[in-house]
PDB file of C-alpha atoms in Angstrom:
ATOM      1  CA  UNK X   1     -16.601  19.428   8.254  1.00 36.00           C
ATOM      2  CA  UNK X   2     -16.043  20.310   4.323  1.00 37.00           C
ATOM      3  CA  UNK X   3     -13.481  22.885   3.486  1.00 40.00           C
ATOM      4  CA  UNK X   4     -14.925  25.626   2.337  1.00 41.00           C
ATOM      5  CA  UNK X   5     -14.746  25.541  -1.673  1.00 46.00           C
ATOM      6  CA  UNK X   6     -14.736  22.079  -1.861  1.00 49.00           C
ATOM      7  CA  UNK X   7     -17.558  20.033  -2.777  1.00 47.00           C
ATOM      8  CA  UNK X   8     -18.979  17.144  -0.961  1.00 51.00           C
ATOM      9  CA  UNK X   9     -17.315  13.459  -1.480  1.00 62.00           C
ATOM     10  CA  UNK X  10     -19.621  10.229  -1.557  1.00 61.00           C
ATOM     11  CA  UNK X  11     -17.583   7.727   0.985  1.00 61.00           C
ATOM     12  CA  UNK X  12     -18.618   4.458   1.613  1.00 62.00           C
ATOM     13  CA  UNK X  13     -17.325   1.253   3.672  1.00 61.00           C
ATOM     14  CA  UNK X  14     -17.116  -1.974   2.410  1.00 57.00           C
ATOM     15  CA  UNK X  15     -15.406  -5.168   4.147  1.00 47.00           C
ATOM     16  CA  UNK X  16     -14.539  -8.713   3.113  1.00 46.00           C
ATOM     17  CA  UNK X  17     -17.077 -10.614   4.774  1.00 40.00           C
ATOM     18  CA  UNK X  18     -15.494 -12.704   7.827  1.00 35.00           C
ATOM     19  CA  UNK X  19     -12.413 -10.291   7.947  1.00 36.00           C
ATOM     20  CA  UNK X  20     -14.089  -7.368   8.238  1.00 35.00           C
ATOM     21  CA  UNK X  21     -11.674  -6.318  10.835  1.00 39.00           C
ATOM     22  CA  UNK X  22      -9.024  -6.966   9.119  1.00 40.00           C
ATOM     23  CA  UNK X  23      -9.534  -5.558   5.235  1.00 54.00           C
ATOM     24  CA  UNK X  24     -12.003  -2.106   6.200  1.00 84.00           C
ATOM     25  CA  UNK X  25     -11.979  -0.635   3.080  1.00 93.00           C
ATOM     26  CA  UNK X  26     -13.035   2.996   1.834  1.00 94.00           C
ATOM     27  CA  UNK X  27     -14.603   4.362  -0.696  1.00 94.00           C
ATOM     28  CA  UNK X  28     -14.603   8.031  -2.194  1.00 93.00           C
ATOM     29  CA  UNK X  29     -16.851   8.792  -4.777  1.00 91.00           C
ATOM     30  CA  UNK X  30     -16.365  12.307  -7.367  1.00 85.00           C
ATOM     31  CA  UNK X  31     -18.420  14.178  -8.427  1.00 80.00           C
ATOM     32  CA  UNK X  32     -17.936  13.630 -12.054  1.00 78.00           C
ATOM     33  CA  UNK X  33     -19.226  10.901 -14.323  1.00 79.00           C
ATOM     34  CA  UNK X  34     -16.003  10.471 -16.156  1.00 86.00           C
ATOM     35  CA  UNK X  35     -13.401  10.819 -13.210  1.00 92.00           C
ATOM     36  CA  UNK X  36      -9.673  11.037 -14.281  1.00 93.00           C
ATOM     37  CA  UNK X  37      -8.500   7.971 -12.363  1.00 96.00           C
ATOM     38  CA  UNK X  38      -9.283   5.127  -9.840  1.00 97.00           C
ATOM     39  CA  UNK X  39      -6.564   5.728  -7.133  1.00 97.00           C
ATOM     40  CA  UNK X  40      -5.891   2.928  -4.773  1.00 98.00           C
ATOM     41  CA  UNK X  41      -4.097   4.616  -1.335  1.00 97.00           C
ATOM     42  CA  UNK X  42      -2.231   1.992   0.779  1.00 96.00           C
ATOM     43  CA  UNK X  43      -1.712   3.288   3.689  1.00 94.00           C
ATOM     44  CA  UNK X  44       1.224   3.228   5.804  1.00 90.00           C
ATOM     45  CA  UNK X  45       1.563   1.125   9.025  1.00 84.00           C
ATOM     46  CA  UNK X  46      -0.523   2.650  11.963  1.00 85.00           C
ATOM     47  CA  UNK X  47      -2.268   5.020   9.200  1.00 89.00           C
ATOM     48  CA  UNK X  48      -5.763   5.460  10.017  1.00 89.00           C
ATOM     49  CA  UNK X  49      -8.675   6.222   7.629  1.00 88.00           C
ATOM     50  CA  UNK X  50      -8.880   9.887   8.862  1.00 90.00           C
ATOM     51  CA  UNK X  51      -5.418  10.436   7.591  1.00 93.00           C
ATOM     52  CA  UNK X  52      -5.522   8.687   4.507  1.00 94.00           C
ATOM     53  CA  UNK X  53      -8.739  10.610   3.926  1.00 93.00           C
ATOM     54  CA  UNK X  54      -6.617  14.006   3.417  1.00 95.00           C
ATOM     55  CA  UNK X  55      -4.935  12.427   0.269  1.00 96.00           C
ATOM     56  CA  UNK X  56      -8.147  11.141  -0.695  1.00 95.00           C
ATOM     57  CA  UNK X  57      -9.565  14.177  -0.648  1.00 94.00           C
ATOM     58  CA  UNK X  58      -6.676  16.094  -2.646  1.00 95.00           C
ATOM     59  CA  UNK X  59      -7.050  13.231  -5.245  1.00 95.00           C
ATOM     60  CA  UNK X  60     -11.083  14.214  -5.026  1.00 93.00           C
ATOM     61  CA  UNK X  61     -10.395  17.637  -6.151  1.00 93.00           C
ATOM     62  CA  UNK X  62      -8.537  16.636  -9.182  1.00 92.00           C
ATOM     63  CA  UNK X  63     -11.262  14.366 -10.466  1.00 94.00           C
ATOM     64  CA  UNK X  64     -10.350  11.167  -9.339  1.00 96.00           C
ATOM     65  CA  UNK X  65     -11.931   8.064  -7.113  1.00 96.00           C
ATOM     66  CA  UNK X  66      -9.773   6.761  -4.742  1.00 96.00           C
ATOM     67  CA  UNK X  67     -10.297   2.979  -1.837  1.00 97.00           C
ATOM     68  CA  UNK X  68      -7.806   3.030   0.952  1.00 96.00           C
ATOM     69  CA  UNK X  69      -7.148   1.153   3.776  1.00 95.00           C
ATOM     70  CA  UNK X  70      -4.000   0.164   5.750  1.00 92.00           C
ATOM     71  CA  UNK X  71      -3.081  -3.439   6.656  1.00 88.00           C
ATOM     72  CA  UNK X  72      -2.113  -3.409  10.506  1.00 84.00           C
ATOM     73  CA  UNK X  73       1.157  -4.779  12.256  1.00 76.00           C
ATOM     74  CA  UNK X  74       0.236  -8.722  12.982  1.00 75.00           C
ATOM     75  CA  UNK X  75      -0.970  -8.660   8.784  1.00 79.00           C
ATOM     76  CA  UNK X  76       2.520  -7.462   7.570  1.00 74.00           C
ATOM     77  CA  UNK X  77       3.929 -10.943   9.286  1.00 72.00           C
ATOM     78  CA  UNK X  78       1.590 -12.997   7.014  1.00 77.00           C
ATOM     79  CA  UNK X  79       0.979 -13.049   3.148  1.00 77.00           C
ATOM     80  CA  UNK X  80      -2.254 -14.229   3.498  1.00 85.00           C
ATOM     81  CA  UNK X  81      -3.260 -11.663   5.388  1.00 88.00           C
ATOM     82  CA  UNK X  82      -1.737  -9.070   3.529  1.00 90.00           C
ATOM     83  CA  UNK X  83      -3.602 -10.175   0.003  1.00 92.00           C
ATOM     84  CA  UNK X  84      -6.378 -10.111   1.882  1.00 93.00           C
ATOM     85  CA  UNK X  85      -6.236  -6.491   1.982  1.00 94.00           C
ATOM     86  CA  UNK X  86      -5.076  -5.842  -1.301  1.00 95.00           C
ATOM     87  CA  UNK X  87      -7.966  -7.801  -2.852  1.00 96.00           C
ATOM     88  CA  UNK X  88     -10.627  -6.821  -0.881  1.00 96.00           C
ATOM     89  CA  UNK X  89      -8.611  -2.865  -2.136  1.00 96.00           C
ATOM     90  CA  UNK X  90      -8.800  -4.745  -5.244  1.00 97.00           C
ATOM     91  CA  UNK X  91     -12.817  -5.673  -5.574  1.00 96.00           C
ATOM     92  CA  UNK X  92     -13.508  -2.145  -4.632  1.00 96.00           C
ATOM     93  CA  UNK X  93     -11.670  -0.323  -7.383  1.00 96.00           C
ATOM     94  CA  UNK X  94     -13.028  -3.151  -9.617  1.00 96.00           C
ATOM     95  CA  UNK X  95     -16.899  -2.001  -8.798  1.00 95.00           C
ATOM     96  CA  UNK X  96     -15.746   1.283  -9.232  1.00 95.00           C
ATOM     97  CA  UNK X  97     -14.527   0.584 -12.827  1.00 95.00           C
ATOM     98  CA  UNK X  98     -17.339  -1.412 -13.788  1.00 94.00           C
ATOM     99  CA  UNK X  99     -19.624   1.439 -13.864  1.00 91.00           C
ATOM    100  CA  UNK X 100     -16.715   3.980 -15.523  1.00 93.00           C
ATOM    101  CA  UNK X 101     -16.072   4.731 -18.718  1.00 91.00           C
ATOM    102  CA  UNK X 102     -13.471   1.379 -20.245  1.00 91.00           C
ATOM    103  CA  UNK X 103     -10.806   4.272 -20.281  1.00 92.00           C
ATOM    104  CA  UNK X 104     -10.666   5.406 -17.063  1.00 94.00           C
ATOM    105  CA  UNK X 105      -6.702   4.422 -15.649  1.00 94.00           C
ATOM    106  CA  UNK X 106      -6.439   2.408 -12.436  1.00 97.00           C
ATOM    107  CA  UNK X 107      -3.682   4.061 -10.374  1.00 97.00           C
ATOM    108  CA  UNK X 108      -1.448   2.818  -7.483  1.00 97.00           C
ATOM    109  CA  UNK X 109      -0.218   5.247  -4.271  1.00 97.00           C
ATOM    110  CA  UNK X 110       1.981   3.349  -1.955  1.00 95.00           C
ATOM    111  CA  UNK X 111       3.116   4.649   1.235  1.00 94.00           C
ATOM    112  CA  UNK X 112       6.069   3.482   2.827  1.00 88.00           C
ATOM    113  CA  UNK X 113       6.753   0.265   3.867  1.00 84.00           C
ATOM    114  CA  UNK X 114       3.261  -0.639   5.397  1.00 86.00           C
ATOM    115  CA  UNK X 115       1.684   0.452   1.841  1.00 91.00           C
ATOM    116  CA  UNK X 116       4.279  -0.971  -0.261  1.00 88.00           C
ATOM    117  CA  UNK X 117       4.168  -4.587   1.729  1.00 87.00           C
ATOM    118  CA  UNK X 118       0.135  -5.168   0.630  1.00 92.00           C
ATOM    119  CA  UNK X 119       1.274  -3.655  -2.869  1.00 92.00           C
ATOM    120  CA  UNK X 120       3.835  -6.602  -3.670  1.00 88.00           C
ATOM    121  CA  UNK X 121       1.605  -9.173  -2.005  1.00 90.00           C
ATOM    122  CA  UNK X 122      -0.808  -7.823  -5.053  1.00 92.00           C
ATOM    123  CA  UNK X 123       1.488  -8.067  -7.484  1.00 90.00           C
ATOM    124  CA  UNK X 124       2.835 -11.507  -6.766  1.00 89.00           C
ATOM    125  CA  UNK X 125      -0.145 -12.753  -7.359  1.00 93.00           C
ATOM    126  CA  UNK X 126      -0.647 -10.805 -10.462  1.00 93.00           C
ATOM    127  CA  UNK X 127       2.897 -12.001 -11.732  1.00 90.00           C
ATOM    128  CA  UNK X 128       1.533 -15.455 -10.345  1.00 92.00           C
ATOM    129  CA  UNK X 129      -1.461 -15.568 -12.119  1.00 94.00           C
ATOM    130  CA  UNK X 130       0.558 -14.474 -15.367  1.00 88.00           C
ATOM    131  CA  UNK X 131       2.776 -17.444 -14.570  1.00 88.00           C
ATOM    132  CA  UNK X 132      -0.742 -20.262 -13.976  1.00 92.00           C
ATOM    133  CA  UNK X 133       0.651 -21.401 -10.695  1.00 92.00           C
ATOM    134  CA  UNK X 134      -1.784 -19.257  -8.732  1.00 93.00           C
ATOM    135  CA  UNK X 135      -3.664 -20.966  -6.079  1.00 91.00           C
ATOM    136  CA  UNK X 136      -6.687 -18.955  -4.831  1.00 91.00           C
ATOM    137  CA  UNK X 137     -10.164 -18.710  -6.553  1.00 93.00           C
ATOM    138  CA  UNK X 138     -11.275 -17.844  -9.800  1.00 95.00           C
ATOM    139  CA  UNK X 139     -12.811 -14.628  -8.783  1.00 95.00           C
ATOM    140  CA  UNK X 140      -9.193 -13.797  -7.177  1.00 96.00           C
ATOM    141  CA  UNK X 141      -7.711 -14.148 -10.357  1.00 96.00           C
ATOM    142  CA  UNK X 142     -10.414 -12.597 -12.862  1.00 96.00           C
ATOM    143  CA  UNK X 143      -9.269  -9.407 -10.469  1.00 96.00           C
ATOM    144  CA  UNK X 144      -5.534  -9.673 -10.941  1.00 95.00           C
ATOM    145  CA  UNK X 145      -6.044 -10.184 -14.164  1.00 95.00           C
ATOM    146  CA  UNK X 146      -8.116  -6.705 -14.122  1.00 95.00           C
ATOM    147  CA  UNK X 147      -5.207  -5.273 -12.240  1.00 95.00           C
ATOM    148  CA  UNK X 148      -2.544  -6.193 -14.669  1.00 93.00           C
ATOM    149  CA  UNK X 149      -5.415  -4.853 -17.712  1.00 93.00           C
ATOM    150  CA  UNK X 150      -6.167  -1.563 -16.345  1.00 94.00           C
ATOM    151  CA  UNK X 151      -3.102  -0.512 -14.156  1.00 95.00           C
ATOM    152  CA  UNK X 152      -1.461   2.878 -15.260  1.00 95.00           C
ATOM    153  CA  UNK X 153       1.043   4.146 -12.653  1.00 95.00           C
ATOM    154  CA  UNK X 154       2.172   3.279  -9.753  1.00 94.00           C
ATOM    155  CA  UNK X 155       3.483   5.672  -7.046  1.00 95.00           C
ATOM    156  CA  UNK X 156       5.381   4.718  -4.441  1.00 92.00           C
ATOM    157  CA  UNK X 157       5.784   8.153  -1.698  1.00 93.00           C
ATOM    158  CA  UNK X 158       8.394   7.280   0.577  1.00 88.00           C
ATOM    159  CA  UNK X 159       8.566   3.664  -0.542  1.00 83.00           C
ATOM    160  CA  UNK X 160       9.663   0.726  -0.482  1.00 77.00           C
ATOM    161  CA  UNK X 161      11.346   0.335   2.188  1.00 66.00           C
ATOM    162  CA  UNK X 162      13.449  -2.056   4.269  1.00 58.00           C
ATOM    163  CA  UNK X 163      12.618  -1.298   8.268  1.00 45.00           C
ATOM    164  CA  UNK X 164       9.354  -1.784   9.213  1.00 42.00           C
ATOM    165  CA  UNK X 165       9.422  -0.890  12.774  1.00 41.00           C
ATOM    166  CA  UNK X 166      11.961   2.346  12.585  1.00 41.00           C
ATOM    167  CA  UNK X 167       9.102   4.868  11.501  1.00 40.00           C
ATOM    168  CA  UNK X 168       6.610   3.940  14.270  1.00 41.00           C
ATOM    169  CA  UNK X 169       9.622   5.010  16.555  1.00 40.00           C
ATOM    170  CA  UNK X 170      11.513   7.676  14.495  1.00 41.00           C
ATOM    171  CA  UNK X 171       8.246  10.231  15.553  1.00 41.00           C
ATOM    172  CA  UNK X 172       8.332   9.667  19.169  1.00 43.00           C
ATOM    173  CA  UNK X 173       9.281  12.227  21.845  1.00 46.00           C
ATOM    174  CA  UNK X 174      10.845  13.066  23.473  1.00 52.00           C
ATOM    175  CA  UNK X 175      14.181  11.612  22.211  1.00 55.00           C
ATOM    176  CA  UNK X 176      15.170   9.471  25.402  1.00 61.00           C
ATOM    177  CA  UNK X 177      11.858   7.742  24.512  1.00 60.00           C
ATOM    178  CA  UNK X 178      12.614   7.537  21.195  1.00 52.00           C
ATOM    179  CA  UNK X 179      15.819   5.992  21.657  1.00 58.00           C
ATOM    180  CA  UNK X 180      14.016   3.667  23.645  1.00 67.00           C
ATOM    181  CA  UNK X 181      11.368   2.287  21.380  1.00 62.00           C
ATOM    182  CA  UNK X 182      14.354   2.313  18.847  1.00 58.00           C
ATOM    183  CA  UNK X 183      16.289  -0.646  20.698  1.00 61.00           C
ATOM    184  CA  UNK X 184      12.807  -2.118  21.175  1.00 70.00           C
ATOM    185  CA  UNK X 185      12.189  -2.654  17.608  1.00 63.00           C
ATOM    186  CA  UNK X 186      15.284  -3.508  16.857  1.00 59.00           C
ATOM    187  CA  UNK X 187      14.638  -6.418  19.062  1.00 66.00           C
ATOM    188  CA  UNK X 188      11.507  -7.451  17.920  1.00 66.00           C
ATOM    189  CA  UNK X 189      12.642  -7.006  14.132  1.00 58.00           C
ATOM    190  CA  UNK X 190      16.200  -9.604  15.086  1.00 57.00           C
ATOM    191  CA  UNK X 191      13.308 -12.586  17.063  1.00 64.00           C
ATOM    192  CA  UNK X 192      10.711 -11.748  13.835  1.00 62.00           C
ATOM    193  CA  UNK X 193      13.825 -12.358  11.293  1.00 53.00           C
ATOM    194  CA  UNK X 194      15.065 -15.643  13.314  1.00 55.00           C
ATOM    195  CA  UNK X 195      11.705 -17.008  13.963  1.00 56.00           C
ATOM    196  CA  UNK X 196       9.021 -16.171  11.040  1.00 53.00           C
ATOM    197  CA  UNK X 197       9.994 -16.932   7.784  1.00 47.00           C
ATOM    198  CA  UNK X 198       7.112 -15.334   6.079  1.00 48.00           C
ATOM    199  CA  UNK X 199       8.093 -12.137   7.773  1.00 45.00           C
ATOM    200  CA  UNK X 200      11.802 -13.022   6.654  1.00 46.00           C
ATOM    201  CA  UNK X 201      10.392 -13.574   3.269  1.00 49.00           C
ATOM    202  CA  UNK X 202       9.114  -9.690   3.151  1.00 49.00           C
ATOM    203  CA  UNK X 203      12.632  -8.279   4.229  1.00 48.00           C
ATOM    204  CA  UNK X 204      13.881 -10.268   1.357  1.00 51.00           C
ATOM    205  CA  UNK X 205      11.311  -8.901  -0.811  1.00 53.00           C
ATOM    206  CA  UNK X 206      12.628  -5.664  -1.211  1.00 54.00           C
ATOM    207  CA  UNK X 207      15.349  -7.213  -3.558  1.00 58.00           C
ATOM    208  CA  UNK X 208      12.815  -8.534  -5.620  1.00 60.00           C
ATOM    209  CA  UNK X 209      11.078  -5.940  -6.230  1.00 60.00           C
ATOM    210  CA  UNK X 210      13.710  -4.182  -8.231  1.00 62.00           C
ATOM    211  CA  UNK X 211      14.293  -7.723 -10.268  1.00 64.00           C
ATOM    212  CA  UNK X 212      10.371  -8.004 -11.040  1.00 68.00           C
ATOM    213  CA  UNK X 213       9.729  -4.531 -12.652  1.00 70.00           C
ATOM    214  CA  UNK X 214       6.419  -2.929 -12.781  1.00 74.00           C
ATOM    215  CA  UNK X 215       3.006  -5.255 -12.735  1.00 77.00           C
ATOM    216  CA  UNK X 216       2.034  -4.445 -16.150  1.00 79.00           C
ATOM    217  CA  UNK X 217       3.811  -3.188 -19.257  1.00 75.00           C
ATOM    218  CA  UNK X 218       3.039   0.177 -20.131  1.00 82.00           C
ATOM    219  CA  UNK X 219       2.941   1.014 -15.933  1.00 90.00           C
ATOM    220  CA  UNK X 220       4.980   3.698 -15.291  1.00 91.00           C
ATOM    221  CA  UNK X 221       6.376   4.353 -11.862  1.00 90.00           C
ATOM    222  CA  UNK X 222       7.125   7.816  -9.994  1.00 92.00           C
ATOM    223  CA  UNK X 223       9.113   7.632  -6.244  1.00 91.00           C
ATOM    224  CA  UNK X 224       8.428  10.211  -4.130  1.00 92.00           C
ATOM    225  CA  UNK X 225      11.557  10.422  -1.354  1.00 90.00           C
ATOM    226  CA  UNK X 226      13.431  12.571   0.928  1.00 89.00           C
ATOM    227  CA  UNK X 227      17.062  13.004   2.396  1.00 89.00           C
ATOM    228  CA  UNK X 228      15.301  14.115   5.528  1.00 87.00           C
ATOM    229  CA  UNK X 229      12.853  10.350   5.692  1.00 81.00           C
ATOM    230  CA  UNK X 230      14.775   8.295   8.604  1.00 74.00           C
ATOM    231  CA  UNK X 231      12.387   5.507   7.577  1.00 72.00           C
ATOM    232  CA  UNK X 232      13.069   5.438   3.318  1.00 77.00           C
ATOM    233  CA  UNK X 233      16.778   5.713   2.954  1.00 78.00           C
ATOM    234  CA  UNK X 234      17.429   7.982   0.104  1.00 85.00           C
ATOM    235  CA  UNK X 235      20.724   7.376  -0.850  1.00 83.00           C
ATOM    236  CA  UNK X 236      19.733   3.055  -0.671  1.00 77.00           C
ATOM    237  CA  UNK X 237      16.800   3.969  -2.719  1.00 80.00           C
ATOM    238  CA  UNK X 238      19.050   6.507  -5.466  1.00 83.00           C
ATOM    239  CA  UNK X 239      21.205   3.562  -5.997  1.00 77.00           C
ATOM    240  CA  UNK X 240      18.488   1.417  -6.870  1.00 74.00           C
ATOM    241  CA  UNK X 241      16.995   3.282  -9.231  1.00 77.00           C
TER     242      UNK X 241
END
């Protein structure tokens, strides 16, 4: 159902062949002919489409194209897996450029850990390709090489951050459940940190992050935060900044 007052988005799915499952990708479509922006939404873990499709929308009344998606929990273990999402993210916004005017800004919303885990498997392969020790296809890199090109802003809302786990459980009730999945979590988080190093490797990341600077010179950056997020530690993130 459309809001009254608001006019109707074009949406579209698109997938990366084999895993479709995996990289479901979205497309909204304004109105205009010269929209103010390509936004790219990742979503945070356990976001579905339906939710991310509220913040597509608000970015739809202010004259902008936005792709989501949101990688799931088993592709946040694996780099592979999560630049598989953020190029098949990636080959969508690049369509959408291709028929906008050379001007139109490619913009980056992050949320939370889940978003901001597919973002910096993106940009390491950005900074890779940059670097010519990039090992995927050429197509793969004529895109990050788009990314670095046309890449305006990037804005991370409640991001990055170091638990991955703690906001799936800071929202359940009631609290003796909560406390519950808590200690679960924490479990699964100490066996994923002792036995998968590429999931050890994205903990680590967060570091790195702040050493690596934005993916493209000129990019500026805006962090959305709040004392009251359980999940995005404001006072970690203050000092960072």
């Amino acid at each position: 159902v459309q809001p009254r007052g608001r006019s109707r988005a074009a949406c579209c799915c698109c997938s990366c062949g084999r895993q479709q499952k995996m990289c479901n990708v979205r497309v909204t479509r304004c109105d205009s002919s010269a929209p103010s922006a390509v936004v790219m939404l990742f979503g945070w873990l356990g976001a579905t489409h339906s939710q991310l499709k509220e913040y597509s929308m608000l970015y739809h009344d202010g004259g902008a194209c936005t792709v989501r998606a949101t990688a799931s929990m088993l592709d946040t273990m694996r780099t592979p897996r999560l630049l598989a999402t953020g190029l098949a993210m990636l080959r969508a916004a690049a369509a959408l450029l291709a028929s906008l005017p050379p001007c139109t800004p490619l913009v980056v919303h992050v949320f939370s850990g889940g978003g901001a885990l597919v973002w910096e498997a993106l940009r390491d392969a950005s900074f890779a390709v940059g670097d010519g020790c990039f090992d995927g296809s050429a197509s793969d890199a004529a895109l990050l090489r788009l990314l670095r090109r046309r890449v305006r802003a990037e804005i991370f809302d409640s991001a990055p951050c170091r638990p991955l786990f703690g906001a799936a459980a800071v929202t359940a009730r009631p609290a003796c459940a909560r406390w519950l999945l808590l200690q679960l979590l924490l479990v699964l988080e100490l066996l994923c940190l002792a036995l998968l190093s590429p999931f050890s490797s994205r903990r680590r990341h967060f570091e790195t992050h702040w050493r690596r600077g934005a993916v493209a010179a000129g990019c500026a950056s805006l962090y959305i935060y709040s004392r009251a997020d359980r999940a995005c530690r404001a006072a970690e993130l203050e000092s960072l900044l």
